[in-house]
Amino acid sequence: MQIIQNIREKGSAIVIGVIALSLIGFIMMDSRTASSRSSSSSSIGKINGETIDSKTLVDKVKQLEDQRGGHVSGSELYQLRQSAWDQLVAEKVLSSEFDKLGLVFSPKELSSILFSEDAPQTLKQAFTDKTTGQYDINKAKEWWLQAKKAKGEQRDAIDAQIVEPLILQTLANKYSSLIAASAYYPTWMQEKENAETNSFANISYVSVPYNTISDSTVKVSDDELTDYMGKHKNIYKQDGGRIISYVSFSALPSNSDTVKTFELVSNLKSAFAADTNSKAFVARNMSAIAFDDSYTLKSKLTMSQKDSVAALSNGAVFGPYLDGKNIVLAKMLGSRQLPDSVKCRHILIATKNQQTGEPTLSDSLAKARIDSIASAIKGGADFNTMVLKYSDDQGSKDKKGEYDFSAAQLAGPNSLAKEFGETIFYGATGDKKVVKTEFGYHYIEVLNQKNFEPAYKIAYVAKEILPSDETINGASAQATKMYNEARDAKAVEAYVAKNGLRKIDIPILVKENDYQFGSLQDARQLIKWAFEAKQGDVSEPFNIEDQFVVAVLDKIQPEGLPDAKTARPMVEQTVRNLKKADEIIKKLGSSPTLEAAAAAYKVQVNTAGADSTITFSSQIINGVGQEPKVIGAAFNKANQTKASEPIAGTNGVYVIKVNSIGNKAAVAPELATTQVAEKTRTMVQTTYSFFESLKKIADIKDNRSKIF
């Protein structure tokens, strides 16, 4: 209920109104601001031969920043840079595909989208009629007539923020529709897959698990790991990166800092208790918790000491106590019983336009009108009729002026207007009152109040526990001392051991444009250093978040296959199992019978598939597990007359013999039709991943790390 809620940024409605009158000026302002942030520009990469400069990226970041509501910092900024780069890649990669296919976007299409419910959200937000909640197409058309006359920066900004994204999205929709339309499930494939699904095998088999041979008896050399990865490059190929470890020195508040903050707050207790203007006292002492004049239900109090606070008499102060990062004093200002929810109905006579903030009706006339409505209702007039005829709250006209509110809406960013909230929560069921708020005059009736419980008005004086200069300088000095005394990786290990420190090893490859590293959320500068340093180098201390970090560049990993040491945790067991398979197969021989294979390892001959579950499309074999090679062999005709050669599977070596191949009854025609439709839908959905394929074959040179 926006017109009742106490919007903290009251200018937002006016801004929307201004946009509706002149969106050109608004966009131009954004464009100039974005441009000013990057007066110089240099290349940060190429996409399909087209150079991308830093200003282009900065401008796009600014657009994303504005969409989030303003300035961002730290890891958020890095996230926006990545999003902006991803958008640029998408634009350039897709544009070249559109050109190849001759896909175009006409001015007629632009108009048909701008002036429809498919319009960009920016326009729909700017030109939504607050009375009806509908997109005001006529106002959008008026703006567009002016926008088309714009030149220079104005036009560039409009194109960049509205027109070009709309064109790109529309062409991408056309492109994906073309690909989706190409999805075809031919009859021969249907017949083949139906046959594979309906055919089922019954097999006898011998399984020799790899754990039959102890891991400790099968050594895997570095050369064997490297050779295996070379045969499977597509699986193990990696981007270039760095392996980094670090030692951190905490700059969090010390016990001494906590004690000093506690003493500071303690010294305010007497004055806080004696002061008669708690709001001014809280502001004057720059409390970390702002003054709130509303009541809070006891169940909503979050501090662990809430029972002690709730037990205070009026004017009494509790504390100091620790609450999160703050040392707090709590002063009781009042208590009452309060419902946790209220149902009410109201009629509003507005005194200003909710879009622009401009006056629409004089105060005296609005008051006279609401008094007349109150008198009419008192005389027996139907409330809903009055709502439909007179209320300016469009959001409640279709529900007889009724609303349900919770006590949580008495405070906070989306709180009710103070006068309105106090009327419905502090009054009683059945109350009928005329109330003035910043939106105009309301006639309010309280219909119902539920679940009463104690509520308290409490003032807080809170001071955040912050590290002192002594604490920060001490952490910095420790980090600097380590850097001065340990200038290579070996020296760092010795220093850590000697001084009882802990070195944090992160065995994850860090990429050139990363900004997070382990638990460090804002580590961009450290990562930039790592890509400029030499292997074994030790960094100067970096002040990251609440610590000082000294890093060691442990390894430079070039693009391609990892070395054996890096790859061993990923590949060793696979290669070991292959060596075990060779050993098992050598003992079984190339063409064993089932009985001979079972005898060689003293295992049983088992059967599977009697339940008709082994089909060519099966994922697992009951009692065996996920063994795709065995499933494939179960439909090899050669294995129907004799036992198969040993099969090196996922979990062991298998010898099988196909006892029979059967066929399930054909599915009903209706079900077959449904299956074909489902398969076609799956094929269509698969086509929507086309962009990742396009990106893989595109020529993308990413040099952002040289600047950002």
XYZ file of C-alpha atoms in Angstrom:
708
model
C 0.000 0.000 0.000
C 2.476 2.545 -1.297
C 0.390 5.647 -0.594
C 0.111 4.763 3.094
C 3.662 3.543 3.604
C 6.216 5.990 4.880
C 8.711 5.974 2.004
C 12.102 6.995 3.301
C 13.223 8.355 -0.058
C 10.231 10.569 -0.694
C 11.914 12.011 -3.749
C 11.621 8.707 -5.612
C 8.053 9.379 -6.721
C 9.085 12.809 -7.965
C 12.040 11.346 -9.852
C 9.707 8.945 -11.652
C 7.491 11.870 -12.555
C 10.455 13.785 -13.919
C 11.500 10.747 -15.958
C 8.008 10.566 -17.392
C 8.346 14.183 -18.513
C 11.923 13.993 -19.772
C 13.659 10.620 -19.737
C 16.220 12.067 -22.139
C 17.694 14.347 -19.503
C 17.819 11.555 -16.970
C 19.691 9.216 -19.314
C 22.028 11.965 -20.454
C 22.980 12.583 -16.826
C 23.835 8.880 -16.440
C 25.872 8.972 -19.628
C 27.922 11.975 -18.561
C 28.504 10.454 -15.128
C 29.652 7.165 -16.616
C 31.930 8.950 -19.082
C 33.495 11.076 -16.381
C 34.630 7.967 -14.547
C 36.923 7.027 -17.400
C 38.292 10.063 -19.179
C 41.002 7.973 -20.803
C 40.465 4.661 -22.523
C 42.651 1.743 -23.517
C 42.149 -1.705 -24.987
C 41.059 -4.460 -22.617
C 40.591 -7.184 -25.208
C 39.159 -8.269 -28.538
C 35.999 -10.177 -29.420
C 35.938 -11.654 -32.926
C 38.525 -9.106 -34.000
C 36.731 -6.064 -32.564
C 38.696 -4.121 -29.957
C 36.950 -3.477 -26.651
C 38.154 -0.400 -24.767
C 38.036 0.232 -21.039
C 35.578 3.129 -21.361
C 33.014 0.826 -22.956
C 33.275 -1.519 -19.986
C 33.186 1.317 -17.429
C 30.073 2.804 -19.021
C 28.288 -0.532 -18.952
C 29.308 -1.071 -15.319
C 27.831 2.346 -14.490
C 24.538 1.344 -16.107
C 24.417 -1.834 -14.015
C 25.390 0.146 -10.932
C 22.502 2.559 -11.461
C 20.100 -0.359 -11.845
C 21.147 -1.466 -8.353
C 20.313 1.942 -6.974
C 23.671 3.702 -6.808
C 27.241 3.334 -5.655
C 28.649 -0.109 -4.954
C 32.033 -1.114 -3.630
C 34.343 -4.040 -3.023
C 33.335 -7.410 -4.388
C 30.038 -5.993 -5.733
C 31.977 -3.803 -8.144
C 33.994 -6.789 -9.353
C 30.772 -8.730 -9.885
C 29.374 -5.880 -11.972
C 32.555 -5.746 -14.056
C 32.236 -9.447 -14.771
C 28.557 -9.061 -15.664
C 29.376 -6.125 -17.934
C 32.109 -8.112 -19.700
C 29.775 -11.091 -20.133
C 27.199 -8.765 -21.702
C 29.779 -7.336 -24.105
C 30.835 -10.854 -25.115
C 27.204 -11.818 -25.716
C 26.555 -8.702 -27.791
C 29.598 -9.127 -30.020
C 29.362 -12.904 -30.442
C 25.656 -12.852 -31.233
C 25.850 -9.810 -33.506
C 28.234 -11.585 -35.854
C 25.834 -14.550 -36.016
C 22.897 -12.253 -36.779
C 24.878 -10.700 -39.627
C 25.674 -14.109 -41.122
C 21.979 -15.014 -41.179
C 20.777 -11.617 -42.326
C 18.615 -11.090 -39.237
C 17.437 -7.486 -39.029
C 15.369 -5.289 -36.731
C 13.121 -2.723 -38.365
C 11.931 0.671 -37.031
C 8.391 -0.718 -37.193
C 9.368 -3.515 -34.822
C 10.933 -0.990 -32.462
C 7.705 1.004 -32.224
C 5.528 -2.085 -31.833
C 7.608 -3.224 -28.836
C 8.145 0.162 -27.181
C 4.427 0.821 -27.165
C 3.221 -2.555 -25.896
C 3.342 -4.606 -22.726
C 6.623 -6.067 -24.018
C 8.335 -2.678 -23.612
C 11.650 -2.526 -21.693
C 11.171 -2.457 -17.936
C 12.875 0.952 -17.752
C 10.093 2.501 -19.817
C 7.318 0.603 -18.085
C 8.537 1.782 -14.691
C 8.868 5.368 -15.898
C 5.461 5.544 -17.558
C 3.292 3.415 -15.292
C 0.102 5.226 -14.338
C 0.108 5.095 -10.542
C -3.669 5.350 -10.515
C -4.351 2.345 -12.717
C -1.036 0.535 -12.395
C -0.955 0.185 -16.191
C 1.760 1.144 -18.667
C 0.801 4.576 -20.068
C 1.575 4.086 -23.754
C 0.491 7.608 -24.730
C 3.032 9.188 -22.378
C 5.695 6.820 -23.692
C 4.878 7.920 -27.249
C 5.172 11.579 -26.229
C 8.591 10.903 -24.753
C 9.717 8.978 -27.832
C 8.812 11.868 -30.143
C 11.203 14.050 -28.143
C 13.825 11.334 -27.770
C 14.140 10.853 -31.539
C 15.169 14.508 -31.847
C 18.018 14.088 -29.391
C 21.601 14.345 -30.618
C 25.105 13.673 -29.376
C 25.436 12.281 -25.865
C 21.684 12.297 -25.326
C 21.036 10.068 -28.321
C 24.014 7.837 -27.578
C 22.741 7.268 -24.030
C 19.207 6.452 -25.200
C 20.547 4.002 -27.765
C 22.935 2.368 -25.280
C 20.453 1.959 -22.440
C 17.148 1.324 -24.209
C 17.307 0.800 -27.961
C 20.392 -1.399 -28.362
C 19.517 -3.868 -25.562
C 16.011 -4.140 -27.021
C 17.358 -4.842 -30.512
C 19.839 -7.417 -29.180
C 17.154 -9.224 -27.189
C 14.713 -9.271 -30.107
C 17.321 -10.593 -32.557
C 18.442 -13.192 -29.983
C 14.816 -14.334 -29.709
C 14.623 -14.653 -33.496
C 17.907 -16.573 -33.575
C 16.874 -18.989 -30.819
C 13.482 -19.471 -32.500
C 15.216 -20.441 -35.737
C 17.375 -22.983 -33.921
C 14.427 -24.337 -31.940
C 12.421 -24.703 -35.130
C 15.238 -26.815 -36.591
C 14.794 -29.476 -33.894
C 13.450 -32.548 -35.696
C 12.849 -36.079 -34.473
C 12.910 -38.214 -37.625
C 10.905 -41.432 -37.958
C 13.977 -43.633 -38.361
C 15.382 -42.313 -35.076
C 12.053 -42.863 -33.329
C 11.974 -46.454 -34.551
C 15.595 -47.074 -33.572
C 15.194 -45.636 -30.075
C 11.901 -47.472 -29.555
C 13.610 -50.732 -30.467
C 16.478 -49.996 -28.075
C 14.074 -49.072 -25.284
C 11.849 -52.106 -25.776
C 14.678 -54.633 -26.162
C 16.012 -56.023 -22.906
C 18.872 -58.362 -22.124
C 19.236 -61.171 -19.613
C 22.887 -61.836 -18.770
C 25.134 -63.997 -16.639
C 28.270 -62.276 -15.429
C 31.366 -62.466 -13.299
C 32.521 -59.301 -11.511
C 36.050 -58.806 -10.173
C 36.041 -55.488 -8.233
C 39.122 -53.292 -8.378
C 39.373 -53.337 -4.574
C 40.300 -57.025 -4.902
C 43.802 -55.630 -5.399
C 45.121 -53.341 -2.663
C 45.851 -49.739 -3.705
C 49.178 -49.860 -1.898
C 50.459 -52.527 -4.286
C 49.786 -50.479 -7.436
C 52.021 -47.426 -7.810
C 51.201 -44.704 -10.323
C 54.133 -42.729 -11.714
C 54.083 -39.113 -12.863
C 54.740 -40.261 -16.428
C 51.683 -42.526 -16.324
C 49.499 -39.649 -15.109
C 50.829 -37.352 -17.821
C 50.365 -39.994 -20.513
C 46.756 -40.631 -19.456
C 45.881 -36.924 -19.448
C 47.483 -36.551 -22.875
C 45.036 -39.144 -24.216
C 42.094 -37.286 -22.618
C 43.009 -33.648 -23.200
C 39.436 -32.421 -23.492
C 38.717 -33.623 -19.966
C 41.810 -32.355 -18.185
C 42.810 -29.245 -20.109
C 42.848 -26.182 -17.832
C 42.973 -22.444 -18.255
C 46.120 -20.765 -17.022
C 46.196 -19.674 -13.415
C 48.067 -19.432 -10.142
C 48.264 -21.450 -6.937
C 48.626 -19.110 -3.958
C 49.004 -19.576 -0.211
C 49.051 -16.900 2.450
C 49.569 -15.976 6.079
C 47.109 -13.508 7.630
C 47.452 -11.186 10.612
C 44.129 -10.219 12.135
C 43.215 -6.546 12.533
C 39.938 -7.345 14.265
C 39.220 -5.486 17.501
C 41.291 -6.766 20.398
C 40.108 -7.493 23.920
C 41.518 -4.103 24.856
C 39.403 -2.432 22.146
C 36.300 -4.178 23.485
C 37.066 -3.050 27.046
C 37.573 0.560 25.926
C 34.263 0.557 24.044
C 32.540 -0.969 27.064
C 33.956 1.771 29.305
C 32.933 4.479 26.828
C 29.331 3.257 26.794
C 29.307 2.712 30.577
C 30.224 6.359 31.109
C 27.053 7.383 29.253
C 24.679 5.331 31.389
C 23.925 7.863 34.120
C 23.462 10.723 31.674
C 21.221 8.553 29.463
C 19.017 7.629 32.413
C 18.699 11.262 33.525
C 18.113 12.783 30.089
C 14.486 13.646 29.276
C 14.909 13.781 25.481
C 16.079 10.318 24.470
C 15.821 11.018 20.738
C 18.223 13.952 20.979
C 20.547 12.044 23.321
C 20.797 9.103 20.925
C 21.531 11.445 18.005
C 23.996 13.577 19.976
C 26.024 10.534 20.975
C 26.048 9.126 17.430
C 24.521 5.788 18.337
C 25.054 2.876 15.952
C 21.336 2.105 16.457
C 19.065 4.952 15.376
C 16.194 6.177 17.548
C 12.836 4.553 16.778
C 9.668 6.002 18.271
C 7.557 2.882 17.634
C 6.721 -0.052 19.901
C 8.257 -3.484 19.286
C 6.592 -6.752 20.253
C 8.593 -8.695 22.809
C 8.678 -11.669 20.412
C 10.442 -9.425 17.877
C 13.222 -8.276 20.225
C 16.410 -9.944 18.999
C 18.957 -9.352 21.770
C 19.736 -12.282 24.075
C 19.075 -10.007 27.075
C 15.498 -9.200 26.001
C 13.968 -10.526 29.237
C 16.120 -8.141 31.281
C 15.294 -5.241 28.965
C 11.559 -6.032 29.007
C 11.576 -6.078 32.815
C 12.794 -2.445 33.040
C 10.567 0.215 34.559
C 9.932 3.371 32.540
C 13.074 5.532 32.411
C 15.376 2.735 33.616
C 18.486 1.763 31.640
C 19.950 -1.726 31.183
C 23.517 -2.395 30.134
C 26.061 -2.089 28.830
C 25.708 -5.445 27.061
C 27.199 -7.020 23.969
C 24.889 -7.299 20.959
C 26.678 -8.466 17.822
C 29.440 -5.944 17.084
C 27.995 -3.317 19.411
C 28.134 -2.443 23.098
C 24.629 -1.244 23.962
C 22.576 0.626 26.553
C 18.789 0.108 26.430
C 16.371 2.593 28.012
C 12.712 1.762 28.532
C 10.452 4.567 27.302
C 7.086 2.828 27.560
C 5.137 -0.398 27.228
C 1.696 -1.471 26.097
C -0.265 -4.427 24.768
C -0.140 -4.580 20.969
C -1.743 -6.893 18.385
C 0.574 -8.661 15.990
C -1.893 -8.150 13.123
C -4.728 -5.785 12.243
C -7.477 -5.753 9.634
C -8.819 -2.324 8.722
C -10.498 -0.409 5.933
C -10.043 3.162 4.849
C -10.977 5.875 2.372
C -8.296 8.320 1.214
C -8.768 11.869 -0.018
C -5.316 12.635 -1.423
C -3.796 16.113 -1.247
C -0.947 15.453 -3.698
C -0.163 13.497 -6.837
C 1.595 10.287 -5.823
C 3.704 10.290 -9.015
C 5.019 13.847 -8.983
C 4.413 14.990 -5.414
C 2.563 18.060 -6.721
C -0.479 19.321 -4.737
C -3.830 18.180 -6.153
C -6.301 19.387 -3.538
C -6.139 22.037 -0.843
C -5.896 20.867 2.744
C -9.141 22.559 3.726
C -11.113 21.066 0.848
C -9.709 17.580 1.510
C -10.599 17.871 5.199
C -14.119 19.011 4.380
C -14.584 16.135 1.948
C -13.359 13.439 4.367
C -15.571 14.891 7.144
C -18.567 14.663 4.809
C -17.732 11.042 4.031
C -17.412 10.266 7.752
C -20.803 11.860 8.432
C -22.418 9.944 5.561
C -21.098 6.611 6.837
C -22.199 7.468 10.368
C -25.654 8.166 8.918
C -25.829 4.713 7.312
C -24.106 5.127 3.923
C -22.472 1.951 2.540
C -18.705 1.993 3.170
C -17.845 0.193 -0.071
C -19.960 2.622 -2.095
C -17.981 5.495 -0.568
C -14.713 3.699 -1.376
C -15.638 3.206 -5.021
C -16.937 6.742 -5.429
C -14.421 8.840 -3.499
C -11.243 6.989 -2.409
C -7.980 7.982 -4.114
C -6.291 4.733 -3.020
C -6.640 2.749 -6.231
C -4.894 -0.244 -4.674
C -7.783 -0.944 -2.301
C -10.834 -0.070 -4.419
C -11.356 -3.644 -5.574
C -11.308 -4.961 -1.984
C -13.701 -2.545 -0.262
C -10.854 -0.408 1.067
C -9.611 -3.262 3.250
C -6.040 -4.109 4.261
C -4.279 -6.560 6.580
C -1.140 -5.302 8.332
C 1.406 -6.855 10.693
C 3.074 -5.126 13.620
C 6.389 -5.392 11.739
C 5.088 -2.620 9.469
C 5.148 -0.087 12.292
C 8.867 0.449 11.648
C 11.463 -0.064 8.952
C 11.899 0.993 5.329
C 8.411 -0.139 4.259
C 6.626 1.081 7.350
C 3.165 2.539 7.487
C 2.722 6.270 7.793
C 3.132 6.982 11.519
C -0.356 8.414 12.065
C -2.027 5.603 10.159
C -0.093 2.851 11.951
C -0.718 4.255 15.402
C -4.453 4.565 14.701
C -4.953 0.922 13.764
C -2.473 -0.683 16.197
C -2.755 1.587 19.241
C -6.535 1.982 19.053
C -9.231 -0.629 19.566
C -11.376 -2.810 17.328
C -14.339 -0.753 16.140
C -12.531 2.609 16.234
C -13.547 4.986 13.426
C -11.368 8.050 12.934
C -10.323 10.745 10.480
C -6.522 10.834 10.294
C -4.150 13.092 8.374
C -0.904 11.711 6.871
C 1.562 13.034 4.333
C -0.651 11.519 1.617
C -3.859 13.292 2.613
C -6.856 12.566 4.820
C -8.035 9.048 5.690
C -11.273 7.813 7.172
C -10.214 4.628 8.997
C -12.202 1.850 10.620
C -10.408 -0.826 12.674
C -12.152 -4.118 11.832
C -10.141 -6.640 13.835
C -7.010 -6.981 15.987
C -5.404 -10.354 16.759
C -2.853 -11.935 19.101
C -2.083 -9.247 21.674
C 1.245 -9.360 23.463
C 3.498 -6.948 25.375
C 5.305 -4.352 23.257
C 7.991 -1.876 24.261
C 9.308 1.494 23.149
C 13.066 1.332 23.745
C 15.858 3.798 23.024
C 19.332 2.438 22.402
C 22.759 4.003 22.671
C 25.163 1.681 20.848
C 28.816 1.927 19.942
C 30.387 -0.453 17.446
C 33.519 -2.198 18.666
C 36.171 -1.026 16.229
C 39.875 -1.824 16.086
C 42.047 0.921 17.524
C 44.959 2.411 15.611
C 47.195 0.431 17.951
C 45.516 -2.843 16.915
C 45.649 -2.057 13.212
C 49.266 -0.856 13.370
C 50.231 -3.939 15.357
C 48.804 -6.311 12.729
C 50.464 -4.304 9.980
C 53.806 -4.398 11.789
C 53.634 -8.187 12.216
C 52.922 -8.653 8.505
C 55.711 -6.279 7.522
C 58.162 -8.051 9.826
C 57.381 -11.388 8.216
C 57.773 -9.926 4.724
C 61.154 -8.439 5.623
C 62.475 -11.648 7.151
C 60.974 -14.249 4.780
C 61.532 -13.328 1.152
C 60.958 -16.663 -0.545
C 58.668 -19.681 -0.171
C 61.180 -21.747 1.796
C 61.862 -18.883 4.203
C 58.117 -18.411 4.726
C 57.745 -22.066 5.765
C 60.573 -21.655 8.277
C 59.192 -18.368 9.612
C 55.708 -19.836 10.057
C 57.079 -22.840 11.961
C 59.347 -20.718 14.160
C 56.642 -18.216 15.127
C 53.724 -20.600 15.534
C 51.784 -19.114 12.632
C 49.437 -20.820 10.208
C 49.890 -20.731 6.452
C 46.658 -21.167 4.528
C 47.076 -23.301 1.416
C 44.378 -22.930 -1.245
C 44.792 -25.785 -3.783
C 42.385 -24.120 -6.220
C 43.610 -22.519 -9.424
C 43.103 -18.740 -9.337
C 42.188 -17.189 -12.712
C 43.530 -13.890 -13.991
C 40.268 -11.950 -13.627
C 39.162 -13.453 -10.308
C 38.506 -11.153 -7.376
C 37.756 -13.708 -4.642
C 40.336 -16.040 -3.184
C 39.479 -18.600 -0.524
C 37.641 -16.718 2.233
C 38.979 -13.362 1.000
C 36.089 -11.648 -0.757
C 37.967 -8.544 -1.946
C 41.321 -9.937 -3.043
C 41.632 -8.343 -6.486
C 44.921 -6.542 -5.755
C 46.505 -9.712 -4.375
C 45.473 -11.665 -7.482
C 46.841 -8.948 -9.772
C 50.153 -9.204 -7.917
C 50.203 -12.980 -8.395
C 49.963 -12.630 -12.175
C 52.862 -10.165 -12.221
C 55.112 -12.076 -9.789
C 57.477 -14.986 -10.270
C 56.954 -18.458 -8.847
C 58.185 -18.516 -5.235
C 57.798 -14.741 -4.750
C 56.439 -13.356 -1.470
C 54.124 -10.362 -1.541
C 54.236 -7.198 0.488
C 51.381 -7.086 3.025
C 47.912 -6.505 1.550
C 45.232 -4.927 3.738
C 42.210 -7.069 2.864
C 38.998 -6.611 4.836
C 39.941 -6.975 8.527
C 43.387 -8.503 8.130
C 46.842 -8.016 6.661
C 47.862 -10.756 4.243
C 51.300 -11.871 3.065
C 50.974 -14.192 0.065
C 53.271 -16.730 -1.568
C 53.033 -17.533 -5.285
C 53.418 -21.292 -5.057
C 52.872 -22.215 -8.682
C 52.341 -20.725 -12.114
C 50.055 -23.022 -14.101
C 50.211 -22.334 -17.842
C 47.194 -22.998 -20.033
C 46.953 -26.681 -21.000
C 47.321 -29.899 -19.069
C 48.263 -29.645 -15.387
C 51.505 -31.200 -14.199
C 51.448 -34.570 -12.486
C 51.634 -33.162 -8.953
C 48.616 -30.927 -9.498
C 46.641 -33.584 -11.338
C 47.382 -36.516 -9.011
C 44.354 -35.979 -6.683
C 42.061 -35.916 -9.737
C 43.568 -38.646 -11.916
C 45.543 -41.075 -9.772
C 42.702 -43.434 -8.848
C 41.502 -43.655 -12.446
C 44.958 -44.604 -13.700
C 45.456 -47.019 -10.791
C 42.183 -48.784 -11.689
C 43.343 -49.099 -15.294
C 46.536 -50.762 -14.091
C 44.503 -53.061 -11.848
C 42.298 -53.903 -14.837
C 45.358 -54.909 -16.851
C 46.512 -57.146 -13.999
C 43.084 -58.759 -13.580
C 42.638 -59.301 -17.328
C 46.113 -60.844 -17.591
C 45.165 -63.391 -14.940
C 41.758 -64.101 -16.547
C 43.156 -64.512 -20.042
C 41.767 -63.017 -23.242
C 38.849 -65.460 -23.707
C 37.820 -66.997 -20.382
C 34.601 -68.875 -19.729
C 32.364 -67.613 -16.954
C 33.279 -70.559 -14.820
C 37.029 -70.072 -15.362
C 36.769 -66.363 -14.577
C 34.820 -67.080 -11.389
C 37.326 -69.719 -10.310
C 40.324 -67.451 -10.950
C 39.157 -64.980 -8.301
C 36.910 -67.279 -6.267
C 33.734 -65.339 -6.998
C 30.290 -66.435 -8.119
C 28.587 -66.344 -11.494
C 25.617 -63.977 -11.136
C 22.681 -63.078 -13.339
C 20.956 -59.777 -14.079
C 18.154 -58.555 -16.298
C 15.425 -61.029 -15.390
C 13.354 -57.998 -14.382
C 13.615 -56.569 -17.950
C 15.552 -53.521 -16.702
C 18.686 -53.908 -18.832
C 17.850 -51.882 -21.925
C 20.218 -50.027 -24.216
C 19.143 -46.754 -22.615
C 19.541 -47.972 -19.021
C 21.759 -45.977 -16.688
C 22.493 -48.774 -14.187
C 22.355 -52.538 -13.826
C 20.566 -53.681 -10.700
C 23.047 -55.272 -8.335
C 26.021 -54.041 -10.378
C 25.804 -50.247 -10.616
C 26.615 -47.765 -13.353
C 28.515 -49.769 -15.951
C 27.828 -48.441 -19.477
C 30.409 -50.733 -21.138
C 28.679 -53.786 -19.686
C 25.271 -52.555 -20.885
C 26.665 -52.081 -24.374
C 28.192 -55.579 -24.346
C 24.822 -57.032 -23.268
C 23.459 -56.190 -26.739
C 26.475 -57.472 -28.683
C 25.330 -60.508 -30.663
C 28.803 -62.073 -30.407
C 28.284 -62.421 -26.651
C 25.178 -64.586 -27.138
C 27.148 -67.639 -28.254
C 30.127 -67.340 -25.917
C 31.402 -65.314 -23.007
C 32.728 -61.847 -23.713
C 36.324 -60.773 -23.471
C 37.099 -59.179 -20.073
C 35.596 -55.699 -19.858
C 37.384 -53.001 -17.857
C 34.428 -51.185 -16.326
C 33.938 -48.363 -13.847
C 34.113 -50.441 -10.673
C 35.813 -53.601 -11.766
C 36.472 -56.089 -14.575
C 33.502 -58.059 -15.972
C 33.028 -61.127 -18.105
C 29.467 -61.572 -19.381
C 27.386 -63.942 -21.472
C 24.057 -62.906 -22.978
C 21.418 -65.490 -22.104
C 18.620 -63.916 -24.115
C 17.346 -60.748 -25.775
C 13.632 -60.126 -25.309
C 11.174 -57.488 -26.386
C 8.650 -55.664 -24.276
C 5.138 -55.123 -25.555
C 4.807 -52.076 -27.771
C 3.480 -49.010 -25.969
C -0.033 -47.811 -26.734
C -0.259 -45.365 -29.681
C -1.372 -42.553 -27.362
C 1.681 -43.058 -25.125
C 3.970 -43.292 -28.163
C 2.650 -39.948 -29.397
C 3.274 -38.414 -25.966
C 6.825 -39.802 -25.892
C 7.599 -38.341 -29.316
C 6.276 -34.947 -28.205
C 8.350 -35.086 -25.019
C 11.480 -36.042 -26.955
C 10.917 -33.158 -29.358
C 10.489 -30.744 -26.436
C 13.737 -31.996 -24.936
C 15.531 -31.442 -28.240
C 14.118 -27.899 -28.423
C 15.237 -27.138 -24.876
C 18.714 -28.417 -25.671
C 19.026 -25.898 -28.505
C 18.762 -23.019 -26.024
C 22.316 -23.714 -24.851
C 23.607 -22.531 -28.220
C 25.347 -19.457 -26.794
C 27.970 -21.432 -24.846
C 28.849 -23.279 -28.055
C 29.151 -20.000 -29.963
C 31.365 -18.576 -27.229
C 33.728 -21.557 -27.382
C 34.402 -21.087 -31.088
C 34.589 -17.275 -30.891
C 37.936 -15.477 -30.895
C 37.959 -13.806 -27.459
C 41.044 -12.094 -26.069
C 40.467 -11.030 -22.469
C 43.068 -8.551 -21.190
C 40.969 -6.872 -18.496
C 43.425 -7.809 -15.776
C 46.021 -5.406 -17.173
C 43.816 -2.480 -16.165
C 41.270 -3.657 -13.607
